[in-house]
Short mmCIF file of C-alpha atoms and ligand atoms in Angstrom, two decimals:
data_model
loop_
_atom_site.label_atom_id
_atom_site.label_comp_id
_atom_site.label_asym_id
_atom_site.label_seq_id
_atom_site.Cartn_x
_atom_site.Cartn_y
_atom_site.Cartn_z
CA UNK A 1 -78.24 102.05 -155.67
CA UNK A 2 -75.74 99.63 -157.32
CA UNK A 3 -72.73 99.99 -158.20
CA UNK A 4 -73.51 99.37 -161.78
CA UNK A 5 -76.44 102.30 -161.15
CA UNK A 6 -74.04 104.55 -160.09
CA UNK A 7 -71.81 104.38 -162.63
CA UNK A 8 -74.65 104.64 -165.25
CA UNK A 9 -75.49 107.58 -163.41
CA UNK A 10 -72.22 109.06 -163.46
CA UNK A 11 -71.03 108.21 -167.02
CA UNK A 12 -74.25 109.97 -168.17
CA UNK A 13 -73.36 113.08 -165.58
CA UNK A 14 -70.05 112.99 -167.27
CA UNK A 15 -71.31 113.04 -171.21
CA UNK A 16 -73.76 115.70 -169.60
CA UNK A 17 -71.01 118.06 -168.69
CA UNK A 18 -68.08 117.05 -171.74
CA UNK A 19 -70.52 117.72 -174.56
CA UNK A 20 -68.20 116.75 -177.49
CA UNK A 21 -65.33 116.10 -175.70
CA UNK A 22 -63.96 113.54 -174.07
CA UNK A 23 -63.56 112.93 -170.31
CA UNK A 24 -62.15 109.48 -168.63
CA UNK A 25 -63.38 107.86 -165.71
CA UNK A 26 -61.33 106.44 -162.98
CA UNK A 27 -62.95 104.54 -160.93
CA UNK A 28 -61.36 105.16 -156.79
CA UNK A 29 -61.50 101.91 -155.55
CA UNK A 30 -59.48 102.65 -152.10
CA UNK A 31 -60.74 101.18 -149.35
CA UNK A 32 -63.10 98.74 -151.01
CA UNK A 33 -63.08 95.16 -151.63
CA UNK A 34 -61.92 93.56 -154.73
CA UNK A 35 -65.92 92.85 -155.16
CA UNK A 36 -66.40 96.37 -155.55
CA UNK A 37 -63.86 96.30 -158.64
CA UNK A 38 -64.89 93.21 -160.24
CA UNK A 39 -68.76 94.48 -160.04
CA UNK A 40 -67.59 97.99 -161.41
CA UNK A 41 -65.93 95.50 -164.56
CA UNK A 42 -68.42 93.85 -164.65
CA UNK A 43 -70.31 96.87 -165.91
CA UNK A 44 -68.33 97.99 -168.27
CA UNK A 45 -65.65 100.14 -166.40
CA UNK A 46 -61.88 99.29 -166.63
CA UNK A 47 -59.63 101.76 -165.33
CA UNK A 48 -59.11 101.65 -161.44
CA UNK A 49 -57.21 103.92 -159.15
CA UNK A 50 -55.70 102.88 -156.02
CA UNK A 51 -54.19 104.93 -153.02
CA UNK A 52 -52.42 102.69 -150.91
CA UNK A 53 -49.27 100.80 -152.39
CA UNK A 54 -50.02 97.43 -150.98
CA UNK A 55 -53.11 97.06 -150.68
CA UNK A 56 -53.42 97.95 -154.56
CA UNK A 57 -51.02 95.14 -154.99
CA UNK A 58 -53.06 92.70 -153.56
CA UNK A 59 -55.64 93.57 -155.80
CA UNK A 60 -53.80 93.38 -159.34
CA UNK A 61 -51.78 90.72 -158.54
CA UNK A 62 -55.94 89.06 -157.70
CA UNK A 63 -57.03 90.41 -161.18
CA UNK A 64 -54.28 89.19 -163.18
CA UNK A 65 -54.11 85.34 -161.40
CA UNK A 66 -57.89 85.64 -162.69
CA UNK A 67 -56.63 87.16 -166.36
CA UNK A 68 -58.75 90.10 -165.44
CA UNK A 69 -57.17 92.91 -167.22
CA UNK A 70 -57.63 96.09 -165.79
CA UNK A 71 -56.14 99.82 -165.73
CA UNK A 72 -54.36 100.59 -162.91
CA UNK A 73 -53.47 104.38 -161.56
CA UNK A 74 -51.63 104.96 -158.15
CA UNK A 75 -52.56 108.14 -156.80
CA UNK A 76 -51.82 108.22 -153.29
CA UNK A 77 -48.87 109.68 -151.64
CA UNK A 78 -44.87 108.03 -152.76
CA UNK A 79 -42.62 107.73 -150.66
CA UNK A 80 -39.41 106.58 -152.32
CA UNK A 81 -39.47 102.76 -150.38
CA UNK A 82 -42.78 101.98 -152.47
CA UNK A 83 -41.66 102.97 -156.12
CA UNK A 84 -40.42 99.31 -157.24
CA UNK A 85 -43.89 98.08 -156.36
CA UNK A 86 -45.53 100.79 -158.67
CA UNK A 87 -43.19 100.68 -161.24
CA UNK A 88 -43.77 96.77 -161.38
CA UNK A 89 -47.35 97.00 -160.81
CA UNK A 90 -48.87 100.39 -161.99
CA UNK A 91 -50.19 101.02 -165.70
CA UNK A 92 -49.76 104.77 -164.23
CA UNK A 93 -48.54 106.45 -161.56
CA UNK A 94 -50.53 110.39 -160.80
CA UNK A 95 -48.42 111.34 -158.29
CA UNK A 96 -44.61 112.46 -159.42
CA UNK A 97 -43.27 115.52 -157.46
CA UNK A 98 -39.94 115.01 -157.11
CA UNK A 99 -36.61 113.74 -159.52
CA UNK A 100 -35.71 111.22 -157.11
CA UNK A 101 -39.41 109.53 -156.80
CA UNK A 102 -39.23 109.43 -160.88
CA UNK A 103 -35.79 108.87 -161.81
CA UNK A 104 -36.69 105.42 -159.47
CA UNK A 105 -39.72 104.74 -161.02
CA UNK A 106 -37.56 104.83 -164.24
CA UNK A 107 -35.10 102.55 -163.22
CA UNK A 108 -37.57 99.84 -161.01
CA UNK A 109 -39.94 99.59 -164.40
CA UNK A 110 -38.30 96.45 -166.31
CA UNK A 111 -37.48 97.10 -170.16
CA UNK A 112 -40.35 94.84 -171.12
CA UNK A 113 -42.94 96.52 -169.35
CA UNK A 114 -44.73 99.07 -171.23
CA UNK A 115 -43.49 102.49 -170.32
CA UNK A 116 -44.92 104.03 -167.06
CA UNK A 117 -47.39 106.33 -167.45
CA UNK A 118 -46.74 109.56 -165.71
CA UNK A 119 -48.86 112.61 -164.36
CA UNK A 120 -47.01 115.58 -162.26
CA UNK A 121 -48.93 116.58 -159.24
CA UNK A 122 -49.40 120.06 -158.72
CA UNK A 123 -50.19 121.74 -155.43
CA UNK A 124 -52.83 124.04 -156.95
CA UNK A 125 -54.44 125.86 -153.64
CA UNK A 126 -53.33 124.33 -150.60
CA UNK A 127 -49.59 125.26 -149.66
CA UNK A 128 -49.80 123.47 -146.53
CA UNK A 129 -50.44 120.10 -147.67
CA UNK A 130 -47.31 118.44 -149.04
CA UNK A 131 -48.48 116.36 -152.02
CA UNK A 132 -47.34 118.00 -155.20
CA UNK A 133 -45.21 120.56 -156.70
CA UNK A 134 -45.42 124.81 -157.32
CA UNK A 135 -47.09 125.46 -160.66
CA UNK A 136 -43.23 127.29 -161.41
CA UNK A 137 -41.60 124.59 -160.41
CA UNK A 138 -43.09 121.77 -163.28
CA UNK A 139 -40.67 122.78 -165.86
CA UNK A 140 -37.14 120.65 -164.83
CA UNK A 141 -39.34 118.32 -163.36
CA UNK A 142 -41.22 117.82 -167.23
CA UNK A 143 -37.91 117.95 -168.50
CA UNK A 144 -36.42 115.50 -166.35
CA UNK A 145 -39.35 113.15 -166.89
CA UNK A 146 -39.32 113.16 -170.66
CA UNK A 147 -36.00 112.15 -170.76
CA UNK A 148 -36.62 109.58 -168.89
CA UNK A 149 -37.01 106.40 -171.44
CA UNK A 150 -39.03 104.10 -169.26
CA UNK A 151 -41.20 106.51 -168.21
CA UNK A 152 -43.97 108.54 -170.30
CA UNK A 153 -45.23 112.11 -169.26
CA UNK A 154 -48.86 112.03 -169.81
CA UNK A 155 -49.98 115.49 -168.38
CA UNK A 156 -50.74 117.10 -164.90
CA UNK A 157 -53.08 116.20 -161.55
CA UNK A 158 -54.17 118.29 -158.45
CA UNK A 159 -56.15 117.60 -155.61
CA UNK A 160 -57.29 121.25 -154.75
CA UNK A 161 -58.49 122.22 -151.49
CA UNK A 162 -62.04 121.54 -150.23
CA UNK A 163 -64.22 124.83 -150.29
CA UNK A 164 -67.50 124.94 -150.75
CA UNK A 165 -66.66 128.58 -152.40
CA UNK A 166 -67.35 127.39 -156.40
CA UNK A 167 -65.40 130.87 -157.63
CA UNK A 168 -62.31 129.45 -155.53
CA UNK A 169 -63.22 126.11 -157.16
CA UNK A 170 -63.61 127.27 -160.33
CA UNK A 171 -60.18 129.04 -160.03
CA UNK A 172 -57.93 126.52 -158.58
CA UNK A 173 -59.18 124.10 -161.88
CA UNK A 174 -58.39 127.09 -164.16
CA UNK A 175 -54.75 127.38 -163.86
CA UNK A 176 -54.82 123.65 -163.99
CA UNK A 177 -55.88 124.11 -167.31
CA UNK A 178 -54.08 127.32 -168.30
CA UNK A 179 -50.60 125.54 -167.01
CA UNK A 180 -51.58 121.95 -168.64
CA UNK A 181 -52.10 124.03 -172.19
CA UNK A 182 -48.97 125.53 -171.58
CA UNK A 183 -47.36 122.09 -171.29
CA UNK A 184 -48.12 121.11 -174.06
CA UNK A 185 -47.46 123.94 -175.78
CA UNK A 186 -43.34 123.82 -174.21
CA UNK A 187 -43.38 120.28 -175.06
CA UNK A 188 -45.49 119.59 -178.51
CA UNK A 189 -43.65 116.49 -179.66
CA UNK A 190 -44.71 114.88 -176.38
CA UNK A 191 -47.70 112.64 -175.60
CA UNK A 192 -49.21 115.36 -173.26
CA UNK A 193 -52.98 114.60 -173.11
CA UNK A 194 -54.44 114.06 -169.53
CA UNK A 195 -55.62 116.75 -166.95
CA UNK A 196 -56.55 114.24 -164.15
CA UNK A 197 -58.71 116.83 -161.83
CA UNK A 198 -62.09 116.83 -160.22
CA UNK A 199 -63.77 113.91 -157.96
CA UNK A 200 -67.17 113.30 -156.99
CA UNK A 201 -68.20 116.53 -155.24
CA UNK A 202 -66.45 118.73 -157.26
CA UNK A 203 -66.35 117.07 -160.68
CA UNK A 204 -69.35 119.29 -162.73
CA UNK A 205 -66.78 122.31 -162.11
CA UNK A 206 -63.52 120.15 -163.25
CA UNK A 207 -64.89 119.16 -166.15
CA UNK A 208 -66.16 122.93 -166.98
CA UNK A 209 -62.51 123.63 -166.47
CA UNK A 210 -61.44 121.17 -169.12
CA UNK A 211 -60.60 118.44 -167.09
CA UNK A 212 -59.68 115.19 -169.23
CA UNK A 213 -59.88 112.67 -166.48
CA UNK A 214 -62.22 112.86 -163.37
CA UNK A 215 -61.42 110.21 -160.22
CA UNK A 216 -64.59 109.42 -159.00
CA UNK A 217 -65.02 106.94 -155.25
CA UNK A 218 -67.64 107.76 -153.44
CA UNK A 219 -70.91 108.51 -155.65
CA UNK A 220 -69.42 105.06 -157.49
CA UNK A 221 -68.81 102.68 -154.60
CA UNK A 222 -70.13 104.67 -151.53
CA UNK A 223 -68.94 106.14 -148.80
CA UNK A 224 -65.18 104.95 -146.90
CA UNK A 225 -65.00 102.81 -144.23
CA UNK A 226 -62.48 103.99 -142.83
CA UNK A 227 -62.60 102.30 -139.04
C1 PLP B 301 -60.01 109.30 -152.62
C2 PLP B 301 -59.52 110.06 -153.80
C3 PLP B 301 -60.40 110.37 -154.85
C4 PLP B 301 -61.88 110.05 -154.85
O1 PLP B 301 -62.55 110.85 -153.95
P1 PLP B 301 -64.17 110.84 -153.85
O2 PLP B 301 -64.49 112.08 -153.16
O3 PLP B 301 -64.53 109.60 -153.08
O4 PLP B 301 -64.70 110.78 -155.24
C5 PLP B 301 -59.86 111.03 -155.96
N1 PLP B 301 -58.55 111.36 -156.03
C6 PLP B 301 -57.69 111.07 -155.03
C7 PLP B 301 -56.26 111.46 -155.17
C8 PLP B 301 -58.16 110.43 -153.89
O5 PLP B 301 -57.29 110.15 -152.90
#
């Protein structure tokens, strides 16, 4: 199939599962060439998400010499040498965990760019991997974000472990939810609308779960290459 079938196939998937509400797509675009992207625009999708700093460099700074206007999400790991490329680059950045990552982002993003648009990363079921923070440990962290001026907390994102167990699944996606409501219940004058969880083998269950954003690679663009 095309990529223009899949992602016919899996906005209709994704209207399937929302009913009335509304879900985003992200398109993952990792790995793939900037063909990939411009055929995905080509049919109609516009937000992109990239998990390499560089090579998602390459690839906006390509767009916008063609005035291409796209989205653009980083969601791979930060490390603290890469923030002034996503703070210059990035429409949003998915993966804040630490003061010191954001209060940089904050500082690299120039006064005439639009605010950066920020998601906390929460390490939802898998204590072993690094990437993100303790559900109990989002509150500074929110704090410190939303007083940051050039940055703008947008809501919470979690890669949860693998399992082919759906109750675990289903689980690890609930707190997501219960702790994103809770968010936005601590922080109601703030622009706290995105729960960026599920991806293409797990996204049916996500968006159960009351997932607002789903990043979706594979069952758009095919499987990684990753030799
Ligand atoms: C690669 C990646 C995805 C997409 O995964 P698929 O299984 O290909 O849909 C989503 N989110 C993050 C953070 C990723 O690194």
């Amino acid at each position: 199939m095309s990529i223009a079938e899949n992602l016919a196939k899996i906005n209709g998937l994704i209207r399937q599962y929302a009913k009335a509400r509304k879900v985003q797509l992200l398109a993952v675009s990792k790995t793939k060439p900037i063909e990939a992207i411009l055929q995905a625009h080509k049919a109609g999708q516009c937000a992109f998400g990239e998990n390499y700093v560089q090579e998602g460099v390459e690839k906006i700074t390509f767009c916008q010499e063609q005035g291409i206007e796209l989205e653009w999400h980083f969601i791979g790991p930060l490390q603290s040498n890469k923030t002034k490329l996503v703070a210059e680059y990035f429409d949003w950045c998915q993966t804040v965990s630490r003061e010191k990552i954001a209060q940089r982002l904050n500082d690299q993003r120039h006064p005439y760019q639009a605010p950066l648009n920020v998601l906390i990363q929460i390490n939802i079921s898998d204590e072993e991997s690094k990437s993100g923070i303790r559900a109990s440990d989002v509150w500074p962290l929110a704090e410190f974000i939303l007083r940051q001026p050039r940055l703008k907390l947008r809501g919470l994102m979690a890669i949860p472990k693998a399992t082919d167990n759906v109750l675990e699944q289903q689980e690890a996606f609930k707190q997501m939810h219960e702790l994103f409501i809770a968010l936005q219940k601590a922080f109601p004058q703030a622009p706290i609308d995105t729960l960026s969880m599920g991806m293409s083998d797990d996204m049916q269950t996500a968006i159960d779960q009351g997932s607002t954003m789903v990043r979706i690679g594979s069952a758009i663009f095919g499987a990684r290459d990753y030799a």
